[in-house]
């Protein structure tokens, strides 16, 4: 098969706007083949997250090792982990396998305010996962939690580098200028664009991180992968705006 394989490690959103099923659609849109490991199931709609049930850590562990033994991925997207136990398993897995092009989307809370990982899980992300991935894509609120400080986006990125993360994209979908800060090495660059007014924005962070992973799997360098991912998400929001599904924040059109 000519298509690069991309591994998604994330939660299950039954509305398919975010998480595993959205990652599969995003990978398909990039002509990549998605393999998946579910970390948690949720009761969720476009309106809110009603409940989260993490999977047993042993199931996650066995799924990951058996998958990559059979189908080694060219890139990885890590999303919602659900619990500290699962986060530990994923950290062990990454430290053992040394996979390349690993993108961490540190999903800590839903847009509706539901906690999607416990305190132990946050500690594992800080202490282990930031060092085990190639790029991390938090929004500003997530970056403040992981950096354990209040600072400008530039300062937050520097603190995440200090904690071991090689490259950081602090996403700014909530900002009026929709600016994303790309920080790696000694370079920091703002990628700005006009804000799109839409309610077809459910799962944009998942799609952005997965699109970066797909572009890295396709051989693009980091900056190009991030720029292409930003363009993809903006197109997907725009094309999902005409008839957004659901009563809340509807899904993007992943098939752009």
mmCIF file of C-alpha atoms in Angstrom:
data_model
loop_
_atom_site.group_PDB
_atom_site.id
_atom_site.type_symbol
_atom_site.label_atom_id
_atom_site.label_comp_id
_atom_site.label_asym_id
_atom_site.label_seq_id
_atom_site.Cartn_x
_atom_site.Cartn_y
_atom_site.Cartn_z
ATOM 1 C CA UNK A 1 0.000 0.000 0.000
ATOM 2 C CA UNK A 2 1.437 3.337 -1.083
ATOM 3 C CA UNK A 3 -0.424 5.362 1.531
ATOM 4 C CA UNK A 4 1.582 6.250 4.667
ATOM 5 C CA UNK A 5 0.216 4.757 7.887
ATOM 6 C CA UNK A 6 -0.760 7.180 10.663
ATOM 7 C CA UNK A 7 -1.538 5.930 14.173
ATOM 8 C CA UNK A 8 -4.229 7.772 16.151
ATOM 9 C CA UNK A 9 -4.240 7.288 19.930
ATOM 10 C CA UNK A 10 -7.352 9.086 21.151
ATOM 11 C CA UNK A 11 -10.840 8.934 22.589
ATOM 12 C CA UNK A 12 -14.067 7.934 20.872
ATOM 13 C CA UNK A 13 -16.561 10.691 20.083
ATOM 14 C CA UNK A 14 -19.848 9.101 18.938
ATOM 15 C CA UNK A 15 -20.789 12.294 17.075
ATOM 16 C CA UNK A 16 -17.633 11.816 14.943
ATOM 17 C CA UNK A 17 -16.636 15.468 15.088
ATOM 18 C CA UNK A 18 -13.533 14.790 17.177
ATOM 19 C CA UNK A 19 -11.378 11.914 18.380
ATOM 20 C CA UNK A 20 -10.703 8.619 16.628
ATOM 21 C CA UNK A 21 -13.412 8.741 13.965
ATOM 22 C CA UNK A 22 -12.527 12.317 13.005
ATOM 23 C CA UNK A 23 -8.865 11.305 12.784
ATOM 24 C CA UNK A 24 -9.749 8.494 10.373
ATOM 25 C CA UNK A 25 -11.571 10.985 8.129
ATOM 26 C CA UNK A 26 -8.708 13.485 8.316
ATOM 27 C CA UNK A 27 -6.167 10.819 7.413
ATOM 28 C CA UNK A 28 -8.293 9.683 4.469
ATOM 29 C CA UNK A 29 -8.534 13.274 3.222
ATOM 30 C CA UNK A 30 -4.714 13.377 3.228
ATOM 31 C CA UNK A 31 -4.448 10.018 1.427
ATOM 32 C CA UNK A 32 -3.024 8.357 4.521
ATOM 33 C CA UNK A 33 -4.194 5.124 6.155
ATOM 34 C CA UNK A 34 -5.288 5.473 9.777
ATOM 35 C CA UNK A 35 -4.808 2.781 12.391
ATOM 36 C CA UNK A 36 -6.319 3.520 15.779
ATOM 37 C CA UNK A 37 -6.127 2.860 19.495
ATOM 38 C CA UNK A 38 -9.104 4.045 21.549
ATOM 39 C CA UNK A 39 -8.173 5.339 25.011
ATOM 40 C CA UNK A 40 -11.654 6.202 26.309
ATOM 41 C CA UNK A 41 -15.283 6.167 25.246
ATOM 42 C CA UNK A 42 -17.529 9.152 25.783
ATOM 43 C CA UNK A 43 -21.195 10.027 25.869
ATOM 44 C CA UNK A 44 -20.956 13.103 23.683
ATOM 45 C CA UNK A 45 -22.876 15.182 21.144
ATOM 46 C CA UNK A 46 -22.186 18.448 19.345
ATOM 47 C CA UNK A 47 -23.571 20.183 22.443
ATOM 48 C CA UNK A 48 -21.445 18.729 25.269
ATOM 49 C CA UNK A 49 -19.568 15.811 26.806
ATOM 50 C CA UNK A 50 -21.884 14.005 29.207
ATOM 51 C CA UNK A 51 -19.582 11.210 30.435
ATOM 52 C CA UNK A 52 -16.087 9.773 29.953
ATOM 53 C CA UNK A 53 -15.070 6.150 30.552
ATOM 54 C CA UNK A 54 -11.335 5.413 30.126
ATOM 55 C CA UNK A 55 -10.400 1.984 28.802
ATOM 56 C CA UNK A 56 -8.350 -0.418 30.899
ATOM 57 C CA UNK A 57 -4.690 0.483 30.507
ATOM 58 C CA UNK A 58 -3.826 -3.143 29.639
ATOM 59 C CA UNK A 59 -6.143 -3.058 26.610
ATOM 60 C CA UNK A 60 -4.526 0.157 25.378
ATOM 61 C CA UNK A 61 -1.040 -1.275 25.912
ATOM 62 C CA UNK A 62 -1.736 -4.519 24.054
ATOM 63 C CA UNK A 63 -3.483 -2.717 21.197
ATOM 64 C CA UNK A 64 -0.544 -0.367 20.657
ATOM 65 C CA UNK A 65 2.185 -2.995 20.616
ATOM 66 C CA UNK A 66 0.254 -5.444 18.430
ATOM 67 C CA UNK A 67 -0.714 -2.707 15.968
ATOM 68 C CA UNK A 68 2.786 -1.353 15.412
ATOM 69 C CA UNK A 69 4.249 -4.858 15.196
ATOM 70 C CA UNK A 70 1.938 -5.535 12.272
ATOM 71 C CA UNK A 71 1.681 -2.063 10.697
ATOM 72 C CA UNK A 72 4.539 0.311 11.630
ATOM 73 C CA UNK A 73 3.271 3.902 11.343
ATOM 74 C CA UNK A 74 5.020 6.799 9.649
ATOM 75 C CA UNK A 75 3.467 9.245 12.141
ATOM 76 C CA UNK A 76 1.408 9.309 15.345
ATOM 77 C CA UNK A 77 -1.288 11.619 16.689
ATOM 78 C CA UNK A 78 -1.985 11.475 20.437
ATOM 79 C CA UNK A 79 -5.206 13.057 21.655
ATOM 80 C CA UNK A 80 -7.396 12.462 24.687
ATOM 81 C CA UNK A 81 -5.874 9.909 27.066
ATOM 82 C CA UNK A 82 -8.621 9.781 29.678
ATOM 83 C CA UNK A 83 -6.608 8.679 32.713
ATOM 84 C CA UNK A 84 -3.175 8.703 34.298
ATOM 85 C CA UNK A 85 -2.902 4.933 33.872
ATOM 86 C CA UNK A 86 -3.454 5.181 30.140
ATOM 87 C CA UNK A 87 -1.044 8.124 29.899
ATOM 88 C CA UNK A 88 1.648 6.017 31.605
ATOM 89 C CA UNK A 89 1.091 3.174 29.128
ATOM 90 C CA UNK A 90 1.376 5.550 26.168
ATOM 91 C CA UNK A 91 4.555 7.096 27.604
ATOM 92 C CA UNK A 92 6.068 3.618 28.077
ATOM 93 C CA UNK A 93 5.094 2.729 24.513
ATOM 94 C CA UNK A 94 6.692 5.814 22.978
ATOM 95 C CA UNK A 95 9.876 5.449 25.024
ATOM 96 C CA UNK A 96 10.166 1.801 23.952
ATOM 97 C CA UNK A 97 9.287 2.049 20.261
ATOM 98 C CA UNK A 98 10.929 5.399 19.453
ATOM 99 C CA UNK A 99 8.413 6.110 16.700
ATOM 100 C CA UNK A 100 8.959 9.186 14.545
ATOM 101 C CA UNK A 101 6.734 12.150 13.709
ATOM 102 C CA UNK A 102 4.776 12.001 16.972
ATOM 103 C CA UNK A 103 2.266 14.839 17.444
ATOM 104 C CA UNK A 104 0.791 15.395 20.910
ATOM 105 C CA UNK A 105 -2.545 17.195 21.133
ATOM 106 C CA UNK A 106 -2.883 17.515 24.928
ATOM 107 C CA UNK A 107 -6.648 17.319 25.332
ATOM 108 C CA UNK A 108 -7.332 18.339 28.938
ATOM 109 C CA UNK A 109 -10.888 19.661 28.879
ATOM 110 C CA UNK A 110 -13.748 19.745 26.407
ATOM 111 C CA UNK A 111 -15.045 23.034 25.042
ATOM 112 C CA UNK A 112 -18.126 22.549 27.236
ATOM 113 C CA UNK A 113 -15.849 22.302 30.301
ATOM 114 C CA UNK A 114 -15.724 18.563 31.012
ATOM 115 C CA UNK A 115 -12.434 17.224 32.386
ATOM 116 C CA UNK A 116 -10.967 14.707 29.932
ATOM 117 C CA UNK A 117 -7.970 13.558 31.993
ATOM 118 C CA UNK A 118 -7.145 13.394 35.698
ATOM 119 C CA UNK A 119 -4.365 15.188 37.580
ATOM 120 C CA UNK A 120 -2.056 12.185 37.370
ATOM 121 C CA UNK A 121 -2.485 12.213 33.606
ATOM 122 C CA UNK A 122 -1.521 15.881 33.431
ATOM 123 C CA UNK A 123 1.619 15.090 35.426
ATOM 124 C CA UNK A 124 2.539 12.264 33.032
ATOM 125 C CA UNK A 125 2.144 14.595 30.067
ATOM 126 C CA UNK A 126 4.442 17.156 31.682
ATOM 127 C CA UNK A 127 7.078 14.758 32.983
ATOM 128 C CA UNK A 128 7.216 12.166 30.198
ATOM 129 C CA UNK A 129 5.166 12.771 27.085
ATOM 130 C CA UNK A 130 6.503 16.241 26.281
ATOM 131 C CA UNK A 131 9.956 14.663 26.022
ATOM 132 C CA UNK A 132 8.773 11.682 23.976
ATOM 133 C CA UNK A 133 7.061 13.536 21.111
ATOM 134 C CA UNK A 134 8.244 15.666 18.202
ATOM 135 C CA UNK A 135 5.658 18.430 18.413
ATOM 136 C CA UNK A 136 2.939 19.475 20.866
ATOM 137 C CA UNK A 137 -0.172 21.461 19.822
ATOM 138 C CA UNK A 138 -1.884 22.913 22.931
ATOM 139 C CA UNK A 139 -4.245 25.844 22.930
ATOM 140 C CA UNK A 140 -3.290 28.684 25.280
ATOM 141 C CA UNK A 141 -5.275 27.315 28.235
ATOM 142 C CA UNK A 142 -3.682 23.868 27.859
ATOM 143 C CA UNK A 143 -0.243 25.428 27.451
ATOM 144 C CA UNK A 144 -0.666 27.315 30.736
ATOM 145 C CA UNK A 145 -1.606 24.109 32.568
ATOM 146 C CA UNK A 146 1.318 22.145 31.147
ATOM 147 C CA UNK A 147 3.823 24.982 31.577
ATOM 148 C CA UNK A 148 2.538 25.611 35.125
ATOM 149 C CA UNK A 149 2.808 29.354 34.687
ATOM 150 C CA UNK A 150 1.066 32.438 33.367
ATOM 151 C CA UNK A 151 2.939 33.954 30.446
ATOM 152 C CA UNK A 152 2.596 35.182 26.893
ATOM 153 C CA UNK A 153 2.297 32.485 24.215
ATOM 154 C CA UNK A 154 5.976 33.015 23.449
ATOM 155 C CA UNK A 155 6.869 32.510 27.108
ATOM 156 C CA UNK A 156 4.653 29.435 27.385
ATOM 157 C CA UNK A 157 6.351 27.893 24.350
ATOM 158 C CA UNK A 158 9.793 28.515 25.861
ATOM 159 C CA UNK A 159 8.695 26.859 29.114
ATOM 160 C CA UNK A 160 7.391 23.804 27.243
ATOM 161 C CA UNK A 161 10.733 23.606 25.430
ATOM 162 C CA UNK A 162 12.438 23.739 28.819
ATOM 163 C CA UNK A 163 10.311 20.795 29.901
ATOM 164 C CA UNK A 164 11.664 18.818 26.953
ATOM 165 C CA UNK A 165 9.299 19.372 24.017
ATOM 166 C CA UNK A 166 11.292 19.977 20.788
ATOM 167 C CA UNK A 167 8.581 21.882 18.902
ATOM 168 C CA UNK A 168 5.380 23.604 20.006
ATOM 169 C CA UNK A 169 2.393 25.026 18.159
ATOM 170 C CA UNK A 170 0.203 27.068 20.498
ATOM 171 C CA UNK A 171 -3.091 27.226 18.671
ATOM 172 C CA UNK A 172 -5.133 30.387 18.709
ATOM 173 C CA UNK A 173 -8.570 29.548 17.380
ATOM 174 C CA UNK A 174 -10.029 31.573 20.239
ATOM 175 C CA UNK A 175 -7.968 34.633 19.249
ATOM 176 C CA UNK A 176 -9.518 37.299 17.026
ATOM 177 C CA UNK A 177 -6.587 36.993 14.603
ATOM 178 C CA UNK A 178 -6.693 33.152 14.680
ATOM 179 C CA UNK A 179 -2.946 33.271 15.197
ATOM 180 C CA UNK A 180 -0.990 30.074 15.863
ATOM 181 C CA UNK A 181 2.508 30.367 17.354
ATOM 182 C CA UNK A 182 5.035 27.923 15.874
ATOM 183 C CA UNK A 183 8.117 27.560 18.064
ATOM 184 C CA UNK A 184 11.066 25.230 17.457
ATOM 185 C CA UNK A 185 14.799 25.522 17.907
ATOM 186 C CA UNK A 186 15.499 29.208 18.371
ATOM 187 C CA UNK A 187 12.705 30.250 16.002
ATOM 188 C CA UNK A 188 9.259 31.569 16.837
ATOM 189 C CA UNK A 189 6.773 32.550 14.151
ATOM 190 C CA UNK A 190 3.160 33.671 14.256
ATOM 191 C CA UNK A 191 0.942 32.127 11.571
ATOM 192 C CA UNK A 192 -2.006 34.489 11.350
ATOM 193 C CA UNK A 193 -5.261 34.389 9.405
ATOM 194 C CA UNK A 194 -8.651 36.074 9.478
ATOM 195 C CA UNK A 195 -11.011 34.474 12.005
ATOM 196 C CA UNK A 196 -13.790 32.352 10.477
ATOM 197 C CA UNK A 197 -17.202 32.914 12.066
ATOM 198 C CA UNK A 198 -18.789 29.474 12.157
ATOM 199 C CA UNK A 199 -20.305 26.893 14.465
ATOM 200 C CA UNK A 200 -18.802 24.049 12.393
ATOM 201 C CA UNK A 201 -15.766 23.929 14.657
ATOM 202 C CA UNK A 202 -16.184 20.768 16.723
ATOM 203 C CA UNK A 203 -12.902 18.846 16.749
ATOM 204 C CA UNK A 204 -10.704 21.442 15.070
ATOM 205 C CA UNK A 205 -7.800 20.722 17.433
ATOM 206 C CA UNK A 206 -7.960 16.992 16.652
ATOM 207 C CA UNK A 207 -8.055 17.628 12.906
ATOM 208 C CA UNK A 208 -5.183 20.121 13.095
ATOM 209 C CA UNK A 209 -2.891 17.757 15.000
ATOM 210 C CA UNK A 210 -3.809 14.797 12.794
ATOM 211 C CA UNK A 211 -3.246 16.850 9.656
ATOM 212 C CA UNK A 212 0.228 17.787 10.932
ATOM 213 C CA UNK A 213 0.965 14.091 11.541
ATOM 214 C CA UNK A 214 -0.266 13.204 8.041
ATOM 215 C CA UNK A 215 1.836 15.897 6.415
ATOM 216 C CA UNK A 216 4.913 14.733 8.338
ATOM 217 C CA UNK A 217 4.155 11.149 7.241
ATOM 218 C CA UNK A 218 4.016 12.416 3.651
ATOM 219 C CA UNK A 219 7.561 13.754 4.006
ATOM 220 C CA UNK A 220 6.969 17.444 4.633
ATOM 221 C CA UNK A 221 9.159 19.436 7.005
ATOM 222 C CA UNK A 222 7.630 20.749 10.231
ATOM 223 C CA UNK A 223 6.824 24.310 9.165
ATOM 224 C CA UNK A 224 5.267 23.202 5.895
ATOM 225 C CA UNK A 225 3.310 20.479 7.701
ATOM 226 C CA UNK A 226 1.898 23.036 10.161
ATOM 227 C CA UNK A 227 1.014 25.560 7.434
ATOM 228 C CA UNK A 228 -0.689 22.878 5.330
ATOM 229 C CA UNK A 229 -2.607 21.628 8.387
ATOM 230 C CA UNK A 230 -3.817 25.147 9.190
ATOM 231 C CA UNK A 231 -4.998 25.601 5.594
ATOM 232 C CA UNK A 232 -6.794 22.238 5.698
ATOM 233 C CA UNK A 233 -8.663 23.063 8.923
ATOM 234 C CA UNK A 234 -9.715 26.485 7.656
ATOM 235 C CA UNK A 235 -11.068 24.957 4.443
ATOM 236 C CA UNK A 236 -12.844 22.222 6.415
ATOM 237 C CA UNK A 237 -14.513 24.798 8.693
ATOM 238 C CA UNK A 238 -15.561 26.940 5.743
ATOM 239 C CA UNK A 239 -17.072 24.021 3.829
ATOM 240 C CA UNK A 240 -18.786 22.766 6.978
ATOM 241 C CA UNK A 241 -20.421 26.114 7.665
ATOM 242 C CA UNK A 242 -23.252 25.968 5.137
ATOM 243 C CA UNK A 243 -25.231 23.221 6.859
ATOM 244 C CA UNK A 244 -23.585 22.395 10.210
ATOM 245 C CA UNK A 245 -24.871 19.209 11.805
ATOM 246 C CA UNK A 246 -26.314 18.996 15.314
ATOM 247 C CA UNK A 247 -27.663 21.569 17.741
ATOM 248 C CA UNK A 248 -24.284 22.656 19.156
ATOM 249 C CA UNK A 249 -20.856 23.127 17.606
ATOM 250 C CA UNK A 250 -21.140 20.988 14.488
ATOM 251 C CA UNK A 251 -18.329 19.054 12.781
ATOM 252 C CA UNK A 252 -16.108 20.444 10.087
ATOM 253 C CA UNK A 253 -16.240 18.961 6.597
ATOM 254 C CA UNK A 254 -13.213 16.676 6.916
ATOM 255 C CA UNK A 255 -13.354 15.579 3.289
ATOM 256 C CA UNK A 256 -11.825 18.641 1.655
#
